[in-house]
JSON list of C-alpha atoms in Angstrom, two decimals:
[
{"chain": "A", "resi": 11, "resn": "GLY", "atom": "CA", "xyz": [0.00, 0.00, 0.00]},
{"chain": "A", "resi": 12, "resn": "ASN", "atom": "CA", "xyz": [0.87, 3.66, -0.15]},
{"chain": "A", "resi": 13, "resn": "SER", "atom": "CA", "xyz": [2.71, 5.35, 2.69]},
{"chain": "A", "resi": 14, "resn": "VAL", "atom": "CA", "xyz": [4.46, 8.60, 3.52]},
{"chain": "A", "resi": 15, "resn": "THR", "atom": "CA", "xyz": [7.23, 8.97, 6.08]},
{"chain": "A", "resi": 16, "resn": "GLN", "atom": "CA", "xyz": [8.38, 12.35, 7.31]},
{"chain": "A", "resi": 17, "resn": "MET", "atom": "CA", "xyz": [10.84, 13.41, 9.94]},
{"chain": "A", "resi": 18, "resn": "GLU", "atom": "CA", "xyz": [9.72, 13.49, 13.53]},
{"chain": "A", "resi": 19, "resn": "GLY", "atom": "CA", "xyz": [9.22, 16.81, 15.23]},
{"chain": "A", "resi": 20, "resn": "PRO", "atom": "CA", "xyz": [9.20, 19.19, 16.77]},
{"chain": "A", "resi": 21, "resn": "VAL", "atom": "CA", "xyz": [11.86, 20.94, 14.74]},
{"chain": "A", "resi": 22, "resn": "THR", "atom": "CA", "xyz": [13.08, 24.12, 16.41]},
{"chain": "A", "resi": 23, "resn": "LEU", "atom": "CA", "xyz": [15.08, 26.69, 14.46]},
{"chain": "A", "resi": 24, "resn": "SER", "atom": "CA", "xyz": [16.13, 30.28, 14.85]},
{"chain": "A", "resi": 25, "resn": "GLU", "atom": "CA", "xyz": [14.78, 32.93, 12.52]},
{"chain": "A", "resi": 26, "resn": "GLU", "atom": "CA", "xyz": [16.65, 33.13, 9.18]},
{"chain": "A", "resi": 27, "resn": "ALA", "atom": "CA", "xyz": [17.93, 29.55, 9.50]},
{"chain": "A", "resi": 28, "resn": "PHE", "atom": "CA", "xyz": [17.82, 27.09, 6.59]},
{"chain": "A", "resi": 29, "resn": "LEU", "atom": "CA", "xyz": [15.00, 24.56, 6.77]},
{"chain": "A", "resi": 30, "resn": "THR", "atom": "CA", "xyz": [14.77, 21.00, 5.50]},
{"chain": "A", "resi": 31, "resn": "ILE", "atom": "CA", "xyz": [11.91, 18.67, 6.36]},
{"chain": "A", "resi": 32, "resn": "ASN", "atom": "CA", "xyz": [12.47, 15.21, 4.93]},
{"chain": "A", "resi": 33, "resn": "CYS", "atom": "CA", "xyz": [9.70, 13.24, 3.24]},
{"chain": "A", "resi": 34, "resn": "THR", "atom": "CA", "xyz": [9.91, 9.84, 1.56]},
{"chain": "A", "resi": 35, "resn": "TYR", "atom": "CA", "xyz": [7.09, 7.84, 0.06]},
{"chain": "A", "resi": 36, "resn": "THR", "atom": "CA", "xyz": [6.01, 4.40, -1.10]},
{"chain": "A", "resi": 37, "resn": "ALA", "atom": "CA", "xyz": [3.45, 4.16, -3.89]},
{"chain": "A", "resi": 38, "resn": "THR", "atom": "CA", "xyz": [2.37, 1.53, -6.38]},
{"chain": "A", "resi": 39, "resn": "GLY", "atom": "CA", "xyz": [1.44, 3.95, -9.17]},
{"chain": "A", "resi": 40, "resn": "TYR", "atom": "CA", "xyz": [2.53, 7.38, -10.36]},
{"chain": "A", "resi": 41, "resn": "PRO", "atom": "CA", "xyz": [1.74, 9.72, -7.48]},
{"chain": "A", "resi": 42, "resn": "SER", "atom": "CA", "xyz": [1.36, 13.44, -7.28]},
{"chain": "A", "resi": 43, "resn": "LEU", "atom": "CA", "xyz": [3.12, 14.83, -4.22]},
{"chain": "A", "resi": 44, "resn": "PHE", "atom": "CA", "xyz": [2.02, 17.64, -1.92]},
{"chain": "A", "resi": 45, "resn": "TRP", "atom": "CA", "xyz": [3.02, 19.65, 1.09]},
{"chain": "A", "resi": 46, "resn": "TYR", "atom": "CA", "xyz": [0.17, 20.97, 3.22]},
{"chain": "A", "resi": 47, "resn": "VAL", "atom": "CA", "xyz": [0.56, 23.35, 6.15]},
{"chain": "A", "resi": 48, "resn": "GLN", "atom": "CA", "xyz": [-1.60, 23.80, 9.21]},
{"chain": "A", "resi": 49, "resn": "TYR", "atom": "CA", "xyz": [-1.12, 27.08, 11.09]},
{"chain": "A", "resi": 50, "resn": "PRO", "atom": "CA", "xyz": [-2.24, 27.25, 14.73]},
{"chain": "A", "resi": 51, "resn": "GLY", "atom": "CA", "xyz": [-6.03, 27.29, 14.94]},
{"chain": "A", "resi": 52, "resn": "GLU", "atom": "CA", "xyz": [-6.49, 27.00, 11.17]},
{"chain": "A", "resi": 53, "resn": "GLY", "atom": "CA", "xyz": [-7.33, 24.29, 8.63]},
{"chain": "A", "resi": 54, "resn": "LEU", "atom": "CA", "xyz": [-5.02, 22.51, 6.22]},
{"chain": "A", "resi": 55, "resn": "GLN", "atom": "CA", "xyz": [-3.75, 24.66, 3.38]},
{"chain": "A", "resi": 56, "resn": "LEU", "atom": "CA", "xyz": [-1.97, 23.52, 0.25]},
{"chain": "A", "resi": 57, "resn": "LEU", "atom": "CA", "xyz": [1.59, 24.85, 0.29]},
{"chain": "A", "resi": 58, "resn": "LEU", "atom": "CA", "xyz": [3.00, 23.36, -2.92]},
{"chain": "A", "resi": 59, "resn": "LYS", "atom": "CA", "xyz": [2.74, 20.35, -5.19]},
{"chain": "A", "resi": 60, "resn": "ALA", "atom": "CA", "xyz": [4.54, 18.40, -7.95]},
{"chain": "A", "resi": 61, "resn": "THR", "atom": "CA", "xyz": [2.83, 16.03, -10.34]},
{"chain": "A", "resi": 62, "resn": "LYS", "atom": "CA", "xyz": [5.69, 14.18, -12.03]},
{"chain": "A", "resi": 63, "resn": "ALA", "atom": "CA", "xyz": [9.30, 13.22, -11.55]},
{"chain": "A", "resi": 64, "resn": "ASP", "atom": "CA", "xyz": [11.81, 16.10, -11.45]},
{"chain": "A", "resi": 65, "resn": "ASP", "atom": "CA", "xyz": [9.07, 18.72, -11.06]},
{"chain": "A", "resi": 66, "resn": "LYS", "atom": "CA", "xyz": [9.79, 21.40, -8.49]},
{"chain": "A", "resi": 67, "resn": "GLY", "atom": "CA", "xyz": [6.94, 22.90, -6.53]},
{"chain": "A", "resi": 68, "resn": "SER", "atom": "CA", "xyz": [7.42, 26.29, -4.90]},
{"chain": "A", "resi": 69, "resn": "ASN", "atom": "CA", "xyz": [5.42, 28.81, -2.90]},
{"chain": "A", "resi": 70, "resn": "LYS", "atom": "CA", "xyz": [6.12, 31.49, -0.25]},
{"chain": "A", "resi": 71, "resn": "GLY", "atom": "CA", "xyz": [9.86, 30.77, -0.41]},
{"chain": "A", "resi": 72, "resn": "PHE", "atom": "CA", "xyz": [9.37, 27.04, 0.15]},
{"chain": "A", "resi": 73, "resn": "GLU", "atom": "CA", "xyz": [10.31, 24.51, -2.50]},
{"chain": "A", "resi": 74, "resn": "ALA", "atom": "CA", "xyz": [10.41, 20.75, -2.96]},
{"chain": "A", "resi": 75, "resn": "THR", "atom": "CA", "xyz": [11.59, 18.58, -5.85]},
{"chain": "A", "resi": 76, "resn": "TYR", "atom": "CA", "xyz": [9.93, 15.30, -6.83]},
{"chain": "A", "resi": 77, "resn": "ARG", "atom": "CA", "xyz": [12.79, 12.73, -6.84]},
{"chain": "A", "resi": 78, "resn": "LYS", "atom": "CA", "xyz": [11.57, 9.44, -8.22]},
{"chain": "A", "resi": 79, "resn": "GLU", "atom": "CA", "xyz": [14.95, 7.72, -7.90]},
{"chain": "A", "resi": 80, "resn": "THR", "atom": "CA", "xyz": [15.04, 8.33, -4.14]},
{"chain": "A", "resi": 81, "resn": "THR", "atom": "CA", "xyz": [11.22, 8.41, -3.68]},
{"chain": "A", "resi": 82, "resn": "SER", "atom": "CA", "xyz": [11.57, 11.70, -1.85]},
{"chain": "A", "resi": 83, "resn": "PHE", "atom": "CA", "xyz": [9.95, 15.14, -1.73]},
{"chain": "A", "resi": 84, "resn": "HIS", "atom": "CA", "xyz": [11.92, 17.10, 0.86]},
{"chain": "A", "resi": 85, "resn": "LEU", "atom": "CA", "xyz": [10.67, 20.57, 1.82]},
{"chain": "A", "resi": 86, "resn": "GLU", "atom": "CA", "xyz": [13.25, 23.39, 1.96]},
{"chain": "A", "resi": 87, "resn": "LYS", "atom": "CA", "xyz": [13.33, 27.09, 2.70]},
{"chain": "A", "resi": 88, "resn": "GLY", "atom": "CA", "xyz": [16.39, 29.25, 2.70]},
{"chain": "A", "resi": 89, "resn": "SER", "atom": "CA", "xyz": [15.49, 31.64, 5.51]},
{"chain": "A", "resi": 90, "resn": "VAL", "atom": "CA", "xyz": [12.61, 30.86, 7.86]},
{"chain": "A", "resi": 91, "resn": "GLN", "atom": "CA", "xyz": [10.50, 33.41, 9.72]},
{"chain": "A", "resi": 92, "resn": "VAL", "atom": "CA", "xyz": [8.58, 33.21, 12.97]},
{"chain": "A", "resi": 93, "resn": "SER", "atom": "CA", "xyz": [5.39, 33.23, 10.91]},
{"chain": "A", "resi": 94, "resn": "ASP", "atom": "CA", "xyz": [6.41, 29.88, 9.36]},
{"chain": "A", "resi": 95, "resn": "SER", "atom": "CA", "xyz": [5.76, 28.14, 12.69]},
{"chain": "A", "resi": 96, "resn": "ALA", "atom": "CA", "xyz": [3.15, 25.49, 11.89]},
{"chain": "A", "resi": 97, "resn": "VAL", "atom": "CA", "xyz": [2.65, 21.78, 11.30]},
{"chain": "A", "resi": 98, "resn": "TYR", "atom": "CA", "xyz": [3.73, 20.59, 7.85]},
{"chain": "A", "resi": 99, "resn": "PHE", "atom": "CA", "xyz": [2.28, 17.48, 6.21]},
{"chain": "A", "resi": 100, "resn": "CYS", "atom": "CA", "xyz": [3.69, 15.61, 3.23]},
{"chain": "A", "resi": 101, "resn": "ALA", "atom": "CA", "xyz": [1.07, 13.75, 1.19]},
{"chain": "A", "resi": 102, "resn": "LEU", "atom": "CA", "xyz": [0.61, 11.78, -1.99]},
{"chain": "A", "resi": 103, "resn": "SER", "atom": "CA", "xyz": [-2.23, 11.14, -4.40]},
{"chain": "A", "resi": 104, "resn": "ASP", "atom": "CA", "xyz": [-1.83, 7.88, -6.24]},
{"chain": "A", "resi": 105, "resn": "ARG", "atom": "CA", "xyz": [-3.06, 7.74, -9.81]},
{"chain": "A", "resi": 106, "resn": "GLY", "atom": "CA", "xyz": [-3.00, 5.01, -12.38]},
{"chain": "A", "resi": 107, "resn": "THR", "atom": "CA", "xyz": [-3.37, 2.01, -10.10]},
{"chain": "A", "resi": 108, "resn": "GLY", "atom": "CA", "xyz": [-6.94, 1.31, -11.13]},
{"chain": "A", "resi": 109, "resn": "GLY", "atom": "CA", "xyz": [-7.84, 0.83, -7.50]},
{"chain": "A", "resi": 110, "resn": "GLY", "atom": "CA", "xyz": [-10.36, 3.64, -7.53]},
{"chain": "A", "resi": 111, "resn": "ALA", "atom": "CA", "xyz": [-9.37, 5.23, -4.21]},
{"chain": "A", "resi": 112, "resn": "ASP", "atom": "CA", "xyz": [-8.41, 8.80, -4.83]},
{"chain": "A", "resi": 113, "resn": "GLY", "atom": "CA", "xyz": [-7.81, 10.03, -1.31]},
{"chain": "A", "resi": 114, "resn": "LEU", "atom": "CA", "xyz": [-4.57, 11.54, -0.16]},
{"chain": "A", "resi": 115, "resn": "THR", "atom": "CA", "xyz": [-2.14, 9.54, 1.96]},
{"chain": "A", "resi": 116, "resn": "PHE", "atom": "CA", "xyz": [-0.53, 11.78, 4.58]},
{"chain": "A", "resi": 117, "resn": "GLY", "atom": "CA", "xyz": [2.54, 11.59, 6.75]},
{"chain": "A", "resi": 118, "resn": "LYS", "atom": "CA", "xyz": [2.22, 12.18, 10.48]},
{"chain": "A", "resi": 119, "resn": "GLY", "atom": "CA", "xyz": [3.21, 15.82, 10.24]},
{"chain": "A", "resi": 120, "resn": "THR", "atom": "CA", "xyz": [6.24, 17.78, 11.42]},
{"chain": "A", "resi": 121, "resn": "HIS", "atom": "CA", "xyz": [5.76, 20.55, 13.95]},
{"chain": "A", "resi": 122, "resn": "LEU", "atom": "CA", "xyz": [8.07, 23.47, 13.09]},
{"chain": "A", "resi": 123, "resn": "ILE", "atom": "CA", "xyz": [8.87, 26.08, 15.72]},
{"chain": "A", "resi": 124, "resn": "ILE", "atom": "CA", "xyz": [10.77, 29.22, 14.70]},
{"chain": "A", "resi": 125, "resn": "GLN", "atom": "CA", "xyz": [12.27, 31.27, 17.51]},
{"chain": "A", "resi": 126, "resn": "PRO", "atom": "CA", "xyz": [13.04, 34.98, 17.08]},
{"chain": "B", "resi": 14, "resn": "ASP", "atom": "CA", "xyz": [-15.02, 31.65, -3.59]},
{"chain": "B", "resi": 15, "resn": "THR", "atom": "CA", "xyz": [-16.15, 30.92, -0.06]},
{"chain": "B", "resi": 16, "resn": "GLY", "atom": "CA", "xyz": [-14.04, 27.79, 0.43]},
{"chain": "B", "resi": 17, "resn": "VAL", "atom": "CA", "xyz": [-15.10, 24.50, 1.97]},
{"chain": "B", "resi": 18, "resn": "SER", "atom": "CA", "xyz": [-17.35, 24.87, 5.00]},
{"chain": "B", "resi": 19, "resn": "GLN", "atom": "CA", "xyz": [-18.19, 22.35, 7.69]},
{"chain": "B", "resi": 20, "resn": "ASN", "atom": "CA", "xyz": [-20.84, 22.31, 10.40]},
{"chain": "B", "resi": 21, "resn": "PRO", "atom": "CA", "xyz": [-20.85, 22.07, 13.27]},
{"chain": "B", "resi": 22, "resn": "ARG", "atom": "CA", "xyz": [-17.30, 23.06, 14.16]},
{"chain": "B", "resi": 23, "resn": "HIS", "atom": "CA", "xyz": [-17.51, 21.26, 17.48]},
{"chain": "B", "resi": 24, "resn": "LYS", "atom": "CA", "xyz": [-19.72, 18.42, 18.66]},
{"chain": "B", "resi": 25, "resn": "ILE", "atom": "CA", "xyz": [-19.81, 16.84, 22.11]},
{"chain": "B", "resi": 26, "resn": "THR", "atom": "CA", "xyz": [-21.90, 13.73, 22.49]},
{"chain": "B", "resi": 27, "resn": "LYS", "atom": "CA", "xyz": [-22.38, 10.81, 24.82]},
{"chain": "B", "resi": 28, "resn": "ARG", "atom": "CA", "xyz": [-21.28, 7.32, 23.96]},
{"chain": "B", "resi": 29, "resn": "GLY", "atom": "CA", "xyz": [-23.96, 5.46, 22.03]},
{"chain": "B", "resi": 30, "resn": "GLN", "atom": "CA", "xyz": [-25.52, 8.51, 20.42]},
{"chain": "B", "resi": 31, "resn": "ASN", "atom": "CA", "xyz": [-25.63, 9.12, 16.67]},
{"chain": "B", "resi": 32, "resn": "VAL", "atom": "CA", "xyz": [-23.98, 12.21, 15.16]},
{"chain": "B", "resi": 33, "resn": "THR", "atom": "CA", "xyz": [-24.13, 13.79, 11.71]},
{"chain": "B", "resi": 34, "resn": "PHE", "atom": "CA", "xyz": [-21.72, 16.29, 10.19]},
{"chain": "B", "resi": 35, "resn": "ARG", "atom": "CA", "xyz": [-22.25, 18.42, 7.12]},
{"chain": "B", "resi": 36, "resn": "CYS", "atom": "CA", "xyz": [-19.78, 19.56, 4.46]},
{"chain": "B", "resi": 37, "resn": "ASP", "atom": "CA", "xyz": [-20.39, 22.18, 1.77]},
{"chain": "B", "resi": 38, "resn": "PRO", "atom": "CA", "xyz": [-17.69, 22.00, -0.91]},
{"chain": "B", "resi": 39, "resn": "ILE", "atom": "CA", "xyz": [-16.41, 24.75, -3.17]},
{"chain": "B", "resi": 40, "resn": "SER", "atom": "CA", "xyz": [-19.32, 25.29, -5.53]},
{"chain": "B", "resi": 41, "resn": "GLU", "atom": "CA", "xyz": [-17.80, 24.12, -8.81]},
{"chain": "B", "resi": 42, "resn": "HIS", "atom": "CA", "xyz": [-15.98, 21.12, -7.32]},
{"chain": "B", "resi": 43, "resn": "ASN", "atom": "CA", "xyz": [-17.46, 17.75, -8.22]},
{"chain": "B", "resi": 44, "resn": "ARG", "atom": "CA", "xyz": [-15.28, 15.61, -5.95]},
{"chain": "B", "resi": 45, "resn": "LEU", "atom": "CA", "xyz": [-15.75, 15.54, -2.19]},
{"chain": "B", "resi": 46, "resn": "TYR", "atom": "CA", "xyz": [-13.65, 13.66, 0.39]},
{"chain": "B", "resi": 47, "resn": "TRP", "atom": "CA", "xyz": [-13.92, 12.82, 4.06]},
{"chain": "B", "resi": 48, "resn": "TYR", "atom": "CA", "xyz": [-10.93, 12.30, 6.36]},
{"chain": "B", "resi": 49, "resn": "ARG", "atom": "CA", "xyz": [-10.38, 11.66, 10.06]},
{"chain": "B", "resi": 50, "resn": "GLN", "atom": "CA", "xyz": [-7.48, 13.20, 11.97]},
{"chain": "B", "resi": 51, "resn": "THR", "atom": "CA", "xyz": [-6.49, 12.11, 15.45]},
{"chain": "B", "resi": 52, "resn": "LEU", "atom": "CA", "xyz": [-4.07, 13.96, 17.70]},
{"chain": "B", "resi": 53, "resn": "GLY", "atom": "CA", "xyz": [-0.50, 13.85, 16.46]},
{"chain": "B", "resi": 54, "resn": "GLN", "atom": "CA", "xyz": [-1.39, 12.07, 13.22]},
{"chain": "B", "resi": 55, "resn": "GLY", "atom": "CA", "xyz": [-1.96, 13.07, 9.64]},
{"chain": "B", "resi": 56, "resn": "PRO", "atom": "CA", "xyz": [-5.44, 12.92, 8.14]},
{"chain": "B", "resi": 57, "resn": "GLU", "atom": "CA", "xyz": [-6.72, 9.44, 7.30]},
{"chain": "B", "resi": 58, "resn": "PHE", "atom": "CA", "xyz": [-8.82, 9.04, 4.16]},
{"chain": "B", "resi": 59, "resn": "LEU", "atom": "CA", "xyz": [-12.31, 7.63, 4.71]},
{"chain": "B", "resi": 60, "resn": "THR", "atom": "CA", "xyz": [-14.39, 7.98, 1.54]},
{"chain": "B", "resi": 61, "resn": "TYR", "atom": "CA", "xyz": [-15.01, 10.11, -1.53]},
{"chain": "B", "resi": 62, "resn": "PHE", "atom": "CA", "xyz": [-17.72, 11.11, -3.98]},
{"chain": "B", "resi": 63, "resn": "GLN", "atom": "CA", "xyz": [-17.70, 12.18, -7.57]},
{"chain": "B", "resi": 64, "resn": "ASN", "atom": "CA", "xyz": [-20.92, 14.12, -7.94]},
{"chain": "B", "resi": 65, "resn": "GLU", "atom": "CA", "xyz": [-23.50, 11.99, -6.09]},
{"chain": "B", "resi": 66, "resn": "ALA", "atom": "CA", "xyz": [-21.69, 8.67, -6.63]},
{"chain": "B", "resi": 67, "resn": "GLN", "atom": "CA", "xyz": [-19.70, 7.28, -3.72]},
{"chain": "B", "resi": 68, "resn": "LEU", "atom": "CA", "xyz": [-16.70, 5.79, -5.53]},
{"chain": "B", "resi": 69, "resn": "GLU", "atom": "CA", "xyz": [-14.70, 4.56, -2.56]},
{"chain": "B", "resi": 70, "resn": "LYS", "atom": "CA", "xyz": [-16.05, 3.46, 0.79]},
{"chain": "B", "resi": 71, "resn": "SER", "atom": "CA", "xyz": [-13.88, 0.53, 1.75]},
{"chain": "B", "resi": 72, "resn": "ARG", "atom": "CA", "xyz": [-11.79, 2.83, 3.96]},
{"chain": "B", "resi": 73, "resn": "LEU", "atom": "CA", "xyz": [-14.70, 3.73, 6.22]},
{"chain": "B", "resi": 74, "resn": "LEU", "atom": "CA", "xyz": [-13.67, 2.65, 9.69]},
{"chain": "B", "resi": 75, "resn": "SER", "atom": "CA", "xyz": [-16.63, 0.43, 10.45]},
{"chain": "B", "resi": 76, "resn": "ASP", "atom": "CA", "xyz": [-20.24, -0.13, 9.41]},
{"chain": "B", "resi": 77, "resn": "ARG", "atom": "CA", "xyz": [-21.20, 2.52, 11.96]},
{"chain": "B", "resi": 78, "resn": "PHE", "atom": "CA", "xyz": [-19.83, 5.13, 9.55]},
{"chain": "B", "resi": 79, "resn": "SER", "atom": "CA", "xyz": [-21.78, 6.20, 6.48]},
{"chain": "B", "resi": 80, "resn": "ALA", "atom": "CA", "xyz": [-21.74, 9.14, 4.11]},
{"chain": "B", "resi": 81, "resn": "GLU", "atom": "CA", "xyz": [-24.13, 10.59, 1.58]},
{"chain": "B", "resi": 82, "resn": "ARG", "atom": "CA", "xyz": [-24.11, 13.24, -1.11]},
{"chain": "B", "resi": 83, "resn": "PRO", "atom": "CA", "xyz": [-27.66, 13.02, -2.42]},
{"chain": "B", "resi": 84, "resn": "LYS", "atom": "CA", "xyz": [-27.66, 15.85, -4.94]},
{"chain": "B", "resi": 85, "resn": "GLY", "atom": "CA", "xyz": [-23.99, 16.06, -5.71]},
{"chain": "B", "resi": 86, "resn": "SER", "atom": "CA", "xyz": [-23.55, 19.23, -3.68]},
{"chain": "B", "resi": 87, "resn": "PHE", "atom": "CA", "xyz": [-23.25, 19.06, 0.12]},
{"chain": "B", "resi": 88, "resn": "SER", "atom": "CA", "xyz": [-22.40, 15.84, 1.93]},
{"chain": "B", "resi": 89, "resn": "THR", "atom": "CA", "xyz": [-23.13, 14.37, 5.33]},
{"chain": "B", "resi": 90, "resn": "LEU", "atom": "CA", "xyz": [-21.08, 11.95, 7.41]},
{"chain": "B", "resi": 91, "resn": "GLU", "atom": "CA", "xyz": [-22.97, 9.98, 10.05]},
{"chain": "B", "resi": 92, "resn": "ILE", "atom": "CA", "xyz": [-21.53, 7.97, 12.90]},
{"chain": "B", "resi": 93, "resn": "GLN", "atom": "CA", "xyz": [-23.98, 5.67, 14.63]},
{"chain": "B", "resi": 94, "resn": "ARG", "atom": "CA", "xyz": [-23.60, 4.40, 18.21]},
{"chain": "B", "resi": 95, "resn": "THR", "atom": "CA", "xyz": [-20.57, 6.56, 18.85]},
{"chain": "B", "resi": 96, "resn": "GLU", "atom": "CA", "xyz": [-17.65, 5.22, 20.87]},
{"chain": "B", "resi": 97, "resn": "GLN", "atom": "CA", "xyz": [-14.95, 7.11, 22.75]},
{"chain": "B", "resi": 98, "resn": "GLY", "atom": "CA", "xyz": [-12.46, 6.05, 20.10]},
{"chain": "B", "resi": 99, "resn": "ASP", "atom": "CA", "xyz": [-14.41, 8.05, 17.53]},
{"chain": "B", "resi": 100, "resn": "SER", "atom": "CA", "xyz": [-13.22, 11.28, 19.17]},
{"chain": "B", "resi": 101, "resn": "ALA", "atom": "CA", "xyz": [-11.23, 13.07, 16.46]},
{"chain": "B", "resi": 102, "resn": "MET", "atom": "CA", "xyz": [-11.28, 15.90, 13.94]},
{"chain": "B", "resi": 103, "resn": "TYR", "atom": "CA", "xyz": [-13.34, 15.06, 10.85]},
{"chain": "B", "resi": 104, "resn": "LEU", "atom": "CA", "xyz": [-12.18, 16.89, 7.75]},
{"chain": "B", "resi": 105, "resn": "CYS", "atom": "CA", "xyz": [-13.86, 17.45, 4.43]},
{"chain": "B", "resi": 106, "resn": "ALA", "atom": "CA", "xyz": [-12.09, 18.39, 1.21]},
{"chain": "B", "resi": 107, "resn": "SER", "atom": "CA", "xyz": [-13.14, 19.06, -2.36]},
{"chain": "B", "resi": 108, "resn": "SER", "atom": "CA", "xyz": [-11.51, 19.13, -5.77]},
{"chain": "B", "resi": 109, "resn": "LEU", "atom": "CA", "xyz": [-12.16, 19.25, -9.46]},
{"chain": "B", "resi": 110, "resn": "ALA", "atom": "CA", "xyz": [-12.06, 15.83, -11.09]},
{"chain": "B", "resi": 111, "resn": "ALA", "atom": "CA", "xyz": [-9.88, 17.16, -13.86]},
{"chain": "B", "resi": 112, "resn": "SER", "atom": "CA", "xyz": [-7.29, 18.57, -11.49]},
{"chain": "B", "resi": 113, "resn": "SER", "atom": "CA", "xyz": [-4.02, 16.89, -10.57]},
{"chain": "B", "resi": 114, "resn": "GLY", "atom": "CA", "xyz": [-5.34, 15.78, -7.22]},
{"chain": "B", "resi": 115, "resn": "THR", "atom": "CA", "xyz": [-5.28, 19.14, -5.46]},
{"chain": "B", "resi": 116, "resn": "GLN", "atom": "CA", "xyz": [-7.77, 19.02, -2.62]},
{"chain": "B", "resi": 117, "resn": "TYR", "atom": "CA", "xyz": [-8.98, 22.01, -0.63]},
{"chain": "B", "resi": 118, "resn": "PHE", "atom": "CA", "xyz": [-9.83, 21.38, 2.99]},
{"chain": "B", "resi": 119, "resn": "GLY", "atom": "CA", "xyz": [-12.47, 22.74, 5.29]},
{"chain": "B", "resi": 120, "resn": "PRO", "atom": "CA", "xyz": [-11.84, 23.74, 8.92]},
{"chain": "B", "resi": 121, "resn": "GLY", "atom": "CA", "xyz": [-13.06, 20.42, 10.29]},
{"chain": "B", "resi": 122, "resn": "THR", "atom": "CA", "xyz": [-15.56, 19.25, 12.88]},
{"chain": "B", "resi": 123, "resn": "ARG", "atom": "CA", "xyz": [-14.08, 18.27, 16.22]},
{"chain": "B", "resi": 124, "resn": "LEU", "atom": "CA", "xyz": [-15.99, 15.39, 17.80]},
{"chain": "B", "resi": 125, "resn": "THR", "atom": "CA", "xyz": [-15.69, 14.57, 21.48]},
{"chain": "B", "resi": 126, "resn": "VAL", "atom": "CA", "xyz": [-17.42, 11.42, 22.72]},
{"chain": "B", "resi": 127, "resn": "LEU", "atom": "CA", "xyz": [-17.87, 11.29, 26.48]}
]
């Protein structure tokens, strides 16, 4: 079956530090990959996505590259801000398996804390 | 664009009672999904609809869970004979069938079973 594994949190960084949150996946088909973010007290929001190998998704200074050879989709940002403090979820949508299920498979989430 | 809405936002019930949650998707979206999220975990997919057809329901957690989307617009999720283990956040999402899987989530309904 499909699965997503992301690094355990919480991850605590100082403002302006470089961020990497690792995400690896297992899928039987040709997945699309996503990063969702959940800010305190708010719902899940799509941060970025990539639909095929070697695609790079980017938004708000965050980026992630779909690496089929390493089955990874690591999230990076060059300089984090206090306002980036949130829970980040890696997810996949598996297409082409013929199984019919079209729901997203999520990782457990990584809580990011940015200190001023 | 008003986004995905869910009602109620919070529900407290006693064990054994039935509960029903409502989801209103983004108006032009023909796909609608239900997920459950427990503390410290990512959302877990339960079921989805394309228009009024329920295309996947094998992931529903037990036969106490059911969902409907009678006119292809809003959807309801019902849990019968609630148990304490049903306490969780229930999320709804919607998307366009022609999209690359991008789903837009509502704020969720938090269920507490006493």
